Coordinates of C-alpha atoms in Angstrom, one line a residue:
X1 CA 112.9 106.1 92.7
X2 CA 111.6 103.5 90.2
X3 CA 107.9 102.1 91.4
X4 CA 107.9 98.8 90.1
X5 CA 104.9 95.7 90.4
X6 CA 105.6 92.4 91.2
X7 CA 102.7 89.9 90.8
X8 CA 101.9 86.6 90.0
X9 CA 104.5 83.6 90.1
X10 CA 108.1 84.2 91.6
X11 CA 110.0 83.4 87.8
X12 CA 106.8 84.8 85.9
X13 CA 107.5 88.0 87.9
X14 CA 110.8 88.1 87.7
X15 CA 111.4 87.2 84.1
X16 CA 108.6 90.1 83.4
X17 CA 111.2 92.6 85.6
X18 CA 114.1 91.4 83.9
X19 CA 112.9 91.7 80.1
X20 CA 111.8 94.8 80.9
X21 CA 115.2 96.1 81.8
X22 CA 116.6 94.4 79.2
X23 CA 114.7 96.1 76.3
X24 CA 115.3 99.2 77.8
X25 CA 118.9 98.6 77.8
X26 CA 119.6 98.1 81.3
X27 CA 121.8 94.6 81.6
X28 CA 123.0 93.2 84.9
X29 CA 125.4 91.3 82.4
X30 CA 128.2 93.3 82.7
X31 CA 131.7 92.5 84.8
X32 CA 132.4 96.0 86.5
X33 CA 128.2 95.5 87.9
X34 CA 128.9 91.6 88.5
X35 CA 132.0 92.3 90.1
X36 CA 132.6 88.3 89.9
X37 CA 135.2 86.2 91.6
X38 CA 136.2 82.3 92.3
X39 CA 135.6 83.7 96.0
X40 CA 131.9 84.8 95.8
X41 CA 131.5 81.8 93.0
X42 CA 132.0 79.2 95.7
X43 CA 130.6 81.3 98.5
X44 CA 126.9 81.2 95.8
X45 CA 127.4 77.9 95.2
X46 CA 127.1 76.7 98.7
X47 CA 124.8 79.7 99.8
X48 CA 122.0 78.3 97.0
X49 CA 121.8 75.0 98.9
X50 CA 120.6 76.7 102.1
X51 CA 118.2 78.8 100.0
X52 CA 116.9 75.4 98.2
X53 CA 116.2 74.4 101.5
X54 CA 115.1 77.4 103.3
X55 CA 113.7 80.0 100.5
X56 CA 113.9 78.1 96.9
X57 CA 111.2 80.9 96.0
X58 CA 113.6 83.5 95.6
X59 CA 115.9 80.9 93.4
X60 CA 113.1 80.8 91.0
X61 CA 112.6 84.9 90.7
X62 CA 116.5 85.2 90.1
X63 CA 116.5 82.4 87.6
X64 CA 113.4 84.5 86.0
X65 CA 115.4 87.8 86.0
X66 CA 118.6 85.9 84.6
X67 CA 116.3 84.5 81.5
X68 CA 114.5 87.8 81.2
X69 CA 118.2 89.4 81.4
X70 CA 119.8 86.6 78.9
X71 CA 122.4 85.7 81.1
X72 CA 123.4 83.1 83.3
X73 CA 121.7 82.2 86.3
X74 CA 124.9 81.8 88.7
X75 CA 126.4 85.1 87.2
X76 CA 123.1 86.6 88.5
X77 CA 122.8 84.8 91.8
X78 CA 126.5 86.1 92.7
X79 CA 125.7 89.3 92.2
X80 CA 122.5 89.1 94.6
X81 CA 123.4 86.5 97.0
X82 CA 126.9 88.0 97.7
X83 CA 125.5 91.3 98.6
X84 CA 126.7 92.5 102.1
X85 CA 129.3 89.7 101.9
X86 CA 131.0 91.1 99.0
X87 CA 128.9 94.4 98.5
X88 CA 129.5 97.9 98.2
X89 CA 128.7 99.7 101.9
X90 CA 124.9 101.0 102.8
X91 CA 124.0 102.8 105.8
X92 CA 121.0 103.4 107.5
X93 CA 119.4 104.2 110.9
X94 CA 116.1 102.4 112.1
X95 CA 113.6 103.7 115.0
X96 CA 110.7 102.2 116.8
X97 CA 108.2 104.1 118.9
X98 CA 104.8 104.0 120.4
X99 CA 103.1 106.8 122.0
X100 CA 98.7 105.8 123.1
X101 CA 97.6 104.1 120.0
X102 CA 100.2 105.5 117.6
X103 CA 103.0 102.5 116.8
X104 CA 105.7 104.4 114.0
X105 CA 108.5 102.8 112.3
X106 CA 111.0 105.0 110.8
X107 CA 114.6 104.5 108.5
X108 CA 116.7 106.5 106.7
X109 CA 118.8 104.8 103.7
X110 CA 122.2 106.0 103.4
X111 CA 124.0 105.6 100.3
X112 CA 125.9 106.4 96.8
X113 CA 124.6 109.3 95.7
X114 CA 125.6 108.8 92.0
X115 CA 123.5 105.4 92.0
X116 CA 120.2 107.4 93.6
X117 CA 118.7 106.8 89.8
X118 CA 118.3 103.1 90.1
X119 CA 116.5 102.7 93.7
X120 CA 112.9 101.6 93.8
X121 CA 110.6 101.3 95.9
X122 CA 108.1 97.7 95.0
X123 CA 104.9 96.5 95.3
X124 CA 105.2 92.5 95.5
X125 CA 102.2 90.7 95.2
X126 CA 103.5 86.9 94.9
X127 CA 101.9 83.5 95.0
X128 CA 101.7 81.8 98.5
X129 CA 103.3 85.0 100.1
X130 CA 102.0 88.1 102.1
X131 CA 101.9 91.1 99.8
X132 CA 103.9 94.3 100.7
X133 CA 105.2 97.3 99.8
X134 CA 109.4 97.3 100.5
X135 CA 112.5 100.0 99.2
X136 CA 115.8 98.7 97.8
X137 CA 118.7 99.8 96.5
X138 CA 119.3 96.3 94.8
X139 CA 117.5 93.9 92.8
X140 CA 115.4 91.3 94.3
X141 CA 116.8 92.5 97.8
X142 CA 114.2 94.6 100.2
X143 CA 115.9 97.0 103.2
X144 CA 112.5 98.3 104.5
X145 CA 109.1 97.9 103.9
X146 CA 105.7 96.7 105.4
X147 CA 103.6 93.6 104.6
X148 CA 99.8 93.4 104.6
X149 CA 99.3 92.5 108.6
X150 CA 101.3 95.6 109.6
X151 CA 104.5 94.1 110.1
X152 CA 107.5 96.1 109.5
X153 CA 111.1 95.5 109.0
X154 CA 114.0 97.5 108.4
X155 CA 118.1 96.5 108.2
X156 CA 121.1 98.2 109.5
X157 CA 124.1 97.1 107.6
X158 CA 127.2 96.1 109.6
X159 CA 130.3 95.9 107.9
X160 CA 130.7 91.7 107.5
X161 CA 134.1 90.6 110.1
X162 CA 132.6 87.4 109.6
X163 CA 130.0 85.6 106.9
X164 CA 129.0 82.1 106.3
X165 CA 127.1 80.7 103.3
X166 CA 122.9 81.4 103.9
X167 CA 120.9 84.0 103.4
X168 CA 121.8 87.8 103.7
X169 CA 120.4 91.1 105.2
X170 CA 118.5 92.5 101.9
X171 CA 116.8 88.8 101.3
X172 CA 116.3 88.2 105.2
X173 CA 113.9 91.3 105.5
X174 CA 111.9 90.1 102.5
X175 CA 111.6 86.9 103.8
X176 CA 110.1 88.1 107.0
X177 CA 107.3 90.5 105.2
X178 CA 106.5 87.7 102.7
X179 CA 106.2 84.9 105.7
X180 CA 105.4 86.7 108.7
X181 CA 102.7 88.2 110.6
X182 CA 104.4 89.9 113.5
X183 CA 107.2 90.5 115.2
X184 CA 107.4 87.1 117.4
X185 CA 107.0 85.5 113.8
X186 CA 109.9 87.5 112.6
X187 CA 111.9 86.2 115.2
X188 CA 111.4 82.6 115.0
X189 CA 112.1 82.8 111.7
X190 CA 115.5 84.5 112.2
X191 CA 116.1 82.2 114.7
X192 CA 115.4 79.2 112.1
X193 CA 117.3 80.7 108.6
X194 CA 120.8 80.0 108.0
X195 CA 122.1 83.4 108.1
X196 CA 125.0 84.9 106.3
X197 CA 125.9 88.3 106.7
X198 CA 126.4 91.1 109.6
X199 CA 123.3 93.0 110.1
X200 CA 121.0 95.0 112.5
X201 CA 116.8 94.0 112.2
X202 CA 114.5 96.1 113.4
X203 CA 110.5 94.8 113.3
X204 CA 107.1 96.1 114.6
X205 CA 103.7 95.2 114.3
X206 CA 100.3 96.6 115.0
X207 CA 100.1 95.0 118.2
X208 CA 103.1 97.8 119.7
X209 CA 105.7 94.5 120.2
X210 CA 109.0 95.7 118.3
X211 CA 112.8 94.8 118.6
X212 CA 115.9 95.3 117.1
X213 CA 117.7 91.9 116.6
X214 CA 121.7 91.9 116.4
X215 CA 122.5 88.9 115.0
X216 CA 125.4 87.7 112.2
X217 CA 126.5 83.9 110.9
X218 CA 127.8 83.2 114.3
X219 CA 125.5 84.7 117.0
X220 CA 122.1 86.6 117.8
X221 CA 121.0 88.7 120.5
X222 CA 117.3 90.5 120.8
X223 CA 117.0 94.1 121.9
X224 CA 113.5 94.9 123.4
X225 CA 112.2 98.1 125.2
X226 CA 113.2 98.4 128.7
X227 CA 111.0 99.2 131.3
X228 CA 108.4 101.7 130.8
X229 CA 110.2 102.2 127.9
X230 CA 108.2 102.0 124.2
X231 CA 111.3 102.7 122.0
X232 CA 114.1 100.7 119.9
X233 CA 116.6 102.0 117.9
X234 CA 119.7 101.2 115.5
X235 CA 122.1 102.3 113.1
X236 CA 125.4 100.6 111.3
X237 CA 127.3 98.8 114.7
X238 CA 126.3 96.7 117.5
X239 CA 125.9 97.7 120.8
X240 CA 124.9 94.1 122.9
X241 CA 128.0 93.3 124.8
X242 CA 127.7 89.7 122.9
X243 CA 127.8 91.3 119.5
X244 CA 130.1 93.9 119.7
X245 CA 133.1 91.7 119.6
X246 CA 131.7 91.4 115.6
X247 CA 131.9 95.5 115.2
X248 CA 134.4 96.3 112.6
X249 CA 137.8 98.9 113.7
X250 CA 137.0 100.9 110.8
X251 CA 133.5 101.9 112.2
X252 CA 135.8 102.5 116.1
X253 CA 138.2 104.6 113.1
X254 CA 134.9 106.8 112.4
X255 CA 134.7 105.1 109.1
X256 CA 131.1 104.6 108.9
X257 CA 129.2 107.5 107.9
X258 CA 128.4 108.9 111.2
X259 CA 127.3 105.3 113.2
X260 CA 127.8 106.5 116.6
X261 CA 127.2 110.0 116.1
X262 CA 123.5 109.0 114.5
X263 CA 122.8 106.8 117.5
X264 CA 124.2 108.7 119.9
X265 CA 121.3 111.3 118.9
X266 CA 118.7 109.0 118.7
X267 CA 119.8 107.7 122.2
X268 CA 119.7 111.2 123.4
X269 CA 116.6 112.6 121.6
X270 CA 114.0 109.3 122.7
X271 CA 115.2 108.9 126.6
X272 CA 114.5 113.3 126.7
X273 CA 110.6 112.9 124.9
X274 CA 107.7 110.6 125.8
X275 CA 105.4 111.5 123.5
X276 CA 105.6 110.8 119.7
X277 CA 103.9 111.4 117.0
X278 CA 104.2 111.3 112.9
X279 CA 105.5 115.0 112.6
X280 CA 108.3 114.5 115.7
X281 CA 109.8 110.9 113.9
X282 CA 109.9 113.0 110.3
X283 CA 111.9 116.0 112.2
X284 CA 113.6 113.5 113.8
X285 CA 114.8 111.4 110.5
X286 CA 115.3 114.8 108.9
X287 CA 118.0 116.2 111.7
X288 CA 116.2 118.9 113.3
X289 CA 117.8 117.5 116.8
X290 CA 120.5 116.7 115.8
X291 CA 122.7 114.7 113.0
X292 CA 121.1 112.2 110.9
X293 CA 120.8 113.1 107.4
X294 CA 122.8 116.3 107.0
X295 CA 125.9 114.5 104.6
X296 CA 128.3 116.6 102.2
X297 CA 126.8 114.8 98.6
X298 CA 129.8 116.0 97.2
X299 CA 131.6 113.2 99.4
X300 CA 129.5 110.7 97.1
X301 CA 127.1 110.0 100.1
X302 CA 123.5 111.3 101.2
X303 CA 120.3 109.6 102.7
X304 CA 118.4 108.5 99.6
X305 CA 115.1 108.0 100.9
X306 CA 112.8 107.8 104.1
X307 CA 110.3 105.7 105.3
X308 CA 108.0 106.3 108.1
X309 CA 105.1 103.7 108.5
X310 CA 102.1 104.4 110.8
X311 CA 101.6 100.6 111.6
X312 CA 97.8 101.2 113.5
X313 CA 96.9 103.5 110.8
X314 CA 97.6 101.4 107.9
X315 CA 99.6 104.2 106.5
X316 CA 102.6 104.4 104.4
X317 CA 105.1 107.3 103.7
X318 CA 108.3 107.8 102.1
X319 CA 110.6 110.9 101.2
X320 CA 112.8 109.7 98.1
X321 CA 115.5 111.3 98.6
X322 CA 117.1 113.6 101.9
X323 CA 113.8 114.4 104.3
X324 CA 116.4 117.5 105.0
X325 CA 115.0 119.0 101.5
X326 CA 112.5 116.7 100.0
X327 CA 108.8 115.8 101.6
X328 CA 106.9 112.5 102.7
X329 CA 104.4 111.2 100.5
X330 CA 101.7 109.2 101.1
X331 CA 101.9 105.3 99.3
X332 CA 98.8 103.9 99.1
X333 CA 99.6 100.3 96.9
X334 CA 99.1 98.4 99.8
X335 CA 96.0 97.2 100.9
X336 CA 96.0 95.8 104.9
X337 CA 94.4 92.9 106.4

């Protein structure tokens, strides 16, 4: 994974980013990457007027990328803003546990092996925003990370049966860690953002509060721990009764990289153990009880990284790559409130 710095103003740092690539001869500027159509056009055109109102930051980073890029800005912000709307499929499973003091958030990124060389993992450190560490396997977009105040967010992609013009998955996660303090915080703001695509959110904060939040253009509904419960957990469908209507029939036709199979283990492994701990959520992630991780990469699939963050602890650790073969290193870029 690439480690890349993000600092200063949202166009300064992204027109930094983007002539970087560019005289290294990496272009965005090229149709089979664009991928552009009169479809996602329109659906950009009307998405940037919810993000003028509701995140015009992020408009000025793309436009600073495009100029750093020498290309067009709208080429650019179809690319990004049409991502899981018009995207290529990610998959990924988030967990949430506490166990005394200990609060751990854990993910594992499933995707294209033959892209693992362009993932990064990014240090933003913007004007007027909470600074945090965050993983992505696109541009500008975050999928996990954590933010100075020990908030954490993570997505679950769900394959889009329906999408809107507004903001997607990859630029609602950074969103919350640049704006938010806490889970309740993360929340309201979902609550408040014109949202876009299908998607699973999973947040914790120091405090032990966490959810998972099912939630698409059309609807939203907020998964908290049950009882004496102190666990949440995700992967690529819905399970609420009033989202599951939005589930695609290719994840019911076991199209979806092991969805049910990878809850279905987390379900089973959290309601058998009460007590947690860092080394039980990095043998959990890397499929010692049971599937999670363990792909075929000659199928073109594998879990690309791992990230486990110990949110009282002020720690930060990822595996870049399959935690079945590779090991979690400590990531210390971030300094906490």
């Amino acid at each position: 994974m690439y480690h890349s710095r993000f600092k200063n103003s949202y166009y300064d740092a992204g027109f930094k980013y983007g002539s970087l690539l560019f005289d290294n001869g990496k272009s965005f500027n090229k149709a089979h990457i664009l991928n552009l159509s009169e479809e996602k056009r329109d659906f950009t055109i009307k998405s940037i007027e919810m993000y003028k109102r509701e995140y015009p930051e992020i408009l000025e980073e793309i436009r600073g990328i495009a100029d750093g890029q020498r290309m067009e800005f709208l080429d650019l912000a179809c690319f990004i803003l049409g991502m899981y709307n018009f995207t290529l499929e990610n998959y990924c499973s988030c967990v949430v546990v506490k166990s005394g003091e200990d609060i751990i958030f854990g993910r594992n990124s499933d995707f294209l092996v033959e892209l693992e060389h362009l993932y990064e993992s990014c240090y933003y450190d913007l004007y007027n925003s909470y600074s945090f560490i965050g993983n992505t396997t696109a541009v500008t977009q975050i999928e996990d990370g954590v933010n100075e105040y020990g908030l954490a967010a993570g997505l679950t992609f769900v394959y889009p049966t329906v999408k809107k013009p507004g903001i997607n998955a990859g630029l609602l996660i950074r969103y919350i860690l640049e704006k938010c303090k806490t889970v309740k915080e993360g929340i309201d703001a979902l609550k408040n953002l014109t949202i876009s695509s299908n998607q699973t959110i999973t947040l914790a904060d120091k405090s032990g509060d966490m959810a998972v939040i099912e939630c698409n253009c059309n609807e939203m509904e907020i998964i908290k721990p049950k009882g004496n419960e102190n666990v949440v957990y995700t992967t690529n469908h819905f399970n609420t009764d009033k989202m599951k209507k939005y589930n695609p029939q290719k994840a019911l036709n076991g199209e979806d990289l092991f969805s049910y199979k990878r809850y279905e283990v987390l379900k089973d492994v959290l309601s058998d153990k009460k007590e947690y701990d860092f080394e039980f959520i990095k043998n959990l992630l890397g499929g010692k009880y049971g599937f999670m991780c363990q792909y075929d990469r000659k199928l073109g699939a594998d879990t690309v990284w791992s990230s486990i963050y110990l949110l009282n602890k002020n720690k930060v650790y990822r595996c870049e790559g399959n935690p079945l073969r590779k090991t979690y290193k400590s990531d210390k870029r971030l300094h906490f409130k």
